[in-house]
Amino acid sequence: MITYHSIGYYGLLAALSALALLRLLPTGSRAHCLLSRALLAALLITAAIVGLSY
């Protein structure tokens, strides 16, 4: 069962792996741009879910 607590942990693990991948990708590449936008969106969604759960 997925709880708000597990969403936070999975979001944190995904964010850390995305940050590691961002360090490996070239700065101007399309993959770097898409991954950075996806990471920002995922962090905002996770923060909204956790914030609304209280």
PDB file of N, CA, C and O in Angstrom, residues 30-53:
ATOM      1  N   ARG A  30      19.480  18.129 -24.689  1.00  0.00           N
ATOM      2  CA  ARG A  30      18.029  18.087 -24.529  1.00  0.00           C
ATOM      3  C   ARG A  30      17.640  17.176 -23.371  1.00  0.00           C
ATOM      4  O   ARG A  30      16.679  17.467 -22.651  1.00  0.00           O
ATOM      5  N   ALA A  31      18.362  16.097 -23.187  1.00  0.00           N
ATOM      6  CA  ALA A  31      18.064  15.177 -22.084  1.00  0.00           C
ATOM      7  C   ALA A  31      18.260  15.871 -20.738  1.00  0.00           C
ATOM      8  O   ALA A  31      17.484  15.662 -19.802  1.00  0.00           O
ATOM      9  N   HIS A  32      19.286  16.693 -20.631  1.00  0.00           N
ATOM     10  CA  HIS A  32      19.547  17.431 -19.390  1.00  0.00           C
ATOM     11  C   HIS A  32      18.399  18.400 -19.104  1.00  0.00           C
ATOM     12  O   HIS A  32      17.934  18.514 -17.963  1.00  0.00           O
ATOM     13  N   CYS A  33      17.924  19.073 -20.119  1.00  0.00           N
ATOM     14  CA  CYS A  33      16.832  20.029 -19.968  1.00  0.00           C
ATOM     15  C   CYS A  33      15.542  19.319 -19.551  1.00  0.00           C
ATOM     16  O   CYS A  33      14.857  19.756 -18.625  1.00  0.00           O
ATOM     17  N   LEU A  34      15.213  18.232 -20.226  1.00  0.00           N
ATOM     18  CA  LEU A  34      13.996  17.493 -19.901  1.00  0.00           C
ATOM     19  C   LEU A  34      14.056  16.887 -18.504  1.00  0.00           C
ATOM     20  O   LEU A  34      13.068  16.918 -17.764  1.00  0.00           O
ATOM     21  N   LEU A  35      15.204  16.347 -18.137  1.00  0.00           N
ATOM     22  CA  LEU A  35      15.341  15.735 -16.815  1.00  0.00           C
ATOM     23  C   LEU A  35      15.269  16.776 -15.713  1.00  0.00           C
ATOM     24  O   LEU A  35      14.652  16.530 -14.666  1.00  0.00           O
ATOM     25  N   SER A  36      15.838  17.949 -15.932  1.00  0.00           N
ATOM     26  CA  SER A  36      15.778  18.977 -14.900  1.00  0.00           C
ATOM     27  C   SER A  36      14.348  19.487 -14.723  1.00  0.00           C
ATOM     28  O   SER A  36      13.895  19.733 -13.600  1.00  0.00           O
ATOM     29  N   ARG A  37      13.592  19.611 -15.813  1.00  0.00           N
ATOM     30  CA  ARG A  37      12.183  20.018 -15.707  1.00  0.00           C
ATOM     31  C   ARG A  37      11.347  18.939 -15.028  1.00  0.00           C
ATOM     32  O   ARG A  37      10.470  19.243 -14.225  1.00  0.00           O
ATOM     33  N   ALA A  38      11.606  17.685 -15.372  1.00  0.00           N
ATOM     34  CA  ALA A  38      10.867  16.584 -14.750  1.00  0.00           C
ATOM     35  C   ALA A  38      11.182  16.492 -13.259  1.00  0.00           C
ATOM     36  O   ALA A  38      10.291  16.214 -12.449  1.00  0.00           O
ATOM     37  N   LEU A  39      12.421  16.734 -12.888  1.00  0.00           N
ATOM     38  CA  LEU A  39      12.810  16.698 -11.484  1.00  0.00           C
ATOM     39  C   LEU A  39      12.124  17.810 -10.712  1.00  0.00           C
ATOM     40  O   LEU A  39      11.598  17.583  -9.612  1.00  0.00           O
ATOM     41  N   LEU A  40      12.085  18.997 -11.272  1.00  0.00           N
ATOM     42  CA  LEU A  40      11.403  20.107 -10.617  1.00  0.00           C
ATOM     43  C   LEU A  40       9.911  19.828 -10.458  1.00  0.00           C
ATOM     44  O   LEU A  40       9.330  20.069  -9.396  1.00  0.00           O
ATOM     45  N   ALA A  41       9.291  19.284 -11.485  1.00  0.00           N
ATOM     46  CA  ALA A  41       7.862  18.954 -11.416  1.00  0.00           C
ATOM     47  C   ALA A  41       7.604  17.871 -10.371  1.00  0.00           C
ATOM     48  O   ALA A  41       6.639  17.959  -9.609  1.00  0.00           O
ATOM     49  N   ALA A  42       8.465  16.873 -10.320  1.00  0.00           N
ATOM     50  CA  ALA A  42       8.285  15.791  -9.346  1.00  0.00           C
ATOM     51  C   ALA A  42       8.442  16.307  -7.920  1.00  0.00           C
ATOM     52  O   ALA A  42       7.690  15.906  -7.019  1.00  0.00           O
ATOM     53  N   LEU A  43       9.387  17.199  -7.699  1.00  0.00           N
ATOM     54  CA  LEU A  43       9.565  17.765  -6.354  1.00  0.00           C
ATOM     55  C   LEU A  43       8.373  18.620  -5.950  1.00  0.00           C
ATOM     56  O   LEU A  43       7.928  18.581  -4.800  1.00  0.00           O
ATOM     57  N   LEU A  44       7.843  19.393  -6.894  1.00  0.00           N
ATOM     58  CA  LEU A  44       6.662  20.216  -6.603  1.00  0.00           C
ATOM     59  C   LEU A  44       5.442  19.363  -6.302  1.00  0.00           C
ATOM     60  O   LEU A  44       4.676  19.649  -5.373  1.00  0.00           O
ATOM     61  N   ILE A  45       5.242  18.306  -7.064  1.00  0.00           N
ATOM     62  CA  ILE A  45       4.097  17.416  -6.839  1.00  0.00           C
ATOM     63  C   ILE A  45       4.232  16.700  -5.503  1.00  0.00           C
ATOM     64  O   ILE A  45       3.263  16.597  -4.738  1.00  0.00           O
ATOM     65  N   THR A  46       5.444  16.226  -5.181  1.00  0.00           N
ATOM     66  CA  THR A  46       5.660  15.558  -3.900  1.00  0.00           C
ATOM     67  C   THR A  46       5.427  16.513  -2.749  1.00  0.00           C
ATOM     68  O   THR A  46       4.788  16.152  -1.757  1.00  0.00           O
ATOM     69  N   ALA A  47       5.912  17.733  -2.868  1.00  0.00           N
ATOM     70  CA  ALA A  47       5.705  18.722  -1.807  1.00  0.00           C
ATOM     71  C   ALA A  47       4.225  19.046  -1.653  1.00  0.00           C
ATOM     72  O   ALA A  47       3.732  19.216  -0.524  1.00  0.00           O
ATOM     73  N   ALA A  48       3.504  19.130  -2.756  1.00  0.00           N
ATOM     74  CA  ALA A  48       2.063  19.421  -2.682  1.00  0.00           C
ATOM     75  C   ALA A  48       1.306  18.278  -2.030  1.00  0.00           C
ATOM     76  O   ALA A  48       0.419  18.502  -1.188  1.00  0.00           O
ATOM     77  N   ILE A  49       1.637  17.044  -2.370  1.00  0.00           N
ATOM     78  CA  ILE A  49       0.949  15.892  -1.779  1.00  0.00           C
ATOM     79  C   ILE A  49       1.226  15.816  -0.294  1.00  0.00           C
ATOM     80  O   ILE A  49       0.310  15.616   0.513  1.00  0.00           O
ATOM     81  N   VAL A  50       2.474  15.976   0.087  1.00  0.00           N
ATOM     82  CA  VAL A  50       2.822  15.907   1.501  1.00  0.00           C
ATOM     83  C   VAL A  50       2.210  17.094   2.244  1.00  0.00           C
ATOM     84  O   VAL A  50       1.689  16.946   3.357  1.00  0.00           O
ATOM     85  N   GLY A  51       2.221  18.272   1.656  1.00  0.00           N
ATOM     86  CA  GLY A  51       1.642  19.439   2.288  1.00  0.00           C
ATOM     87  C   GLY A  51       0.140  19.331   2.474  1.00  0.00           C
ATOM     88  O   GLY A  51      -0.413  19.741   3.491  1.00  0.00           O
ATOM     89  N   LEU A  52      -0.544  18.765   1.495  1.00  0.00           N
ATOM     90  CA  LEU A  52      -1.995  18.611   1.578  1.00  0.00           C
ATOM     91  C   LEU A  52      -2.413  17.449   2.466  1.00  0.00           C
ATOM     92  O   LEU A  52      -3.574  17.349   2.830  1.00  0.00           O
ATOM     93  N   SER A  53      -1.480  16.578   2.804  1.00  0.00           N
ATOM     94  CA  SER A  53      -1.833  15.431   3.632  1.00  0.00           C
ATOM     95  C   SER A  53      -1.980  15.807   5.098  1.00  0.00           C
ATOM     96  O   SER A  53      -2.512  15.041   5.887  1.00  0.00           O
TER      97      SER A  53
END
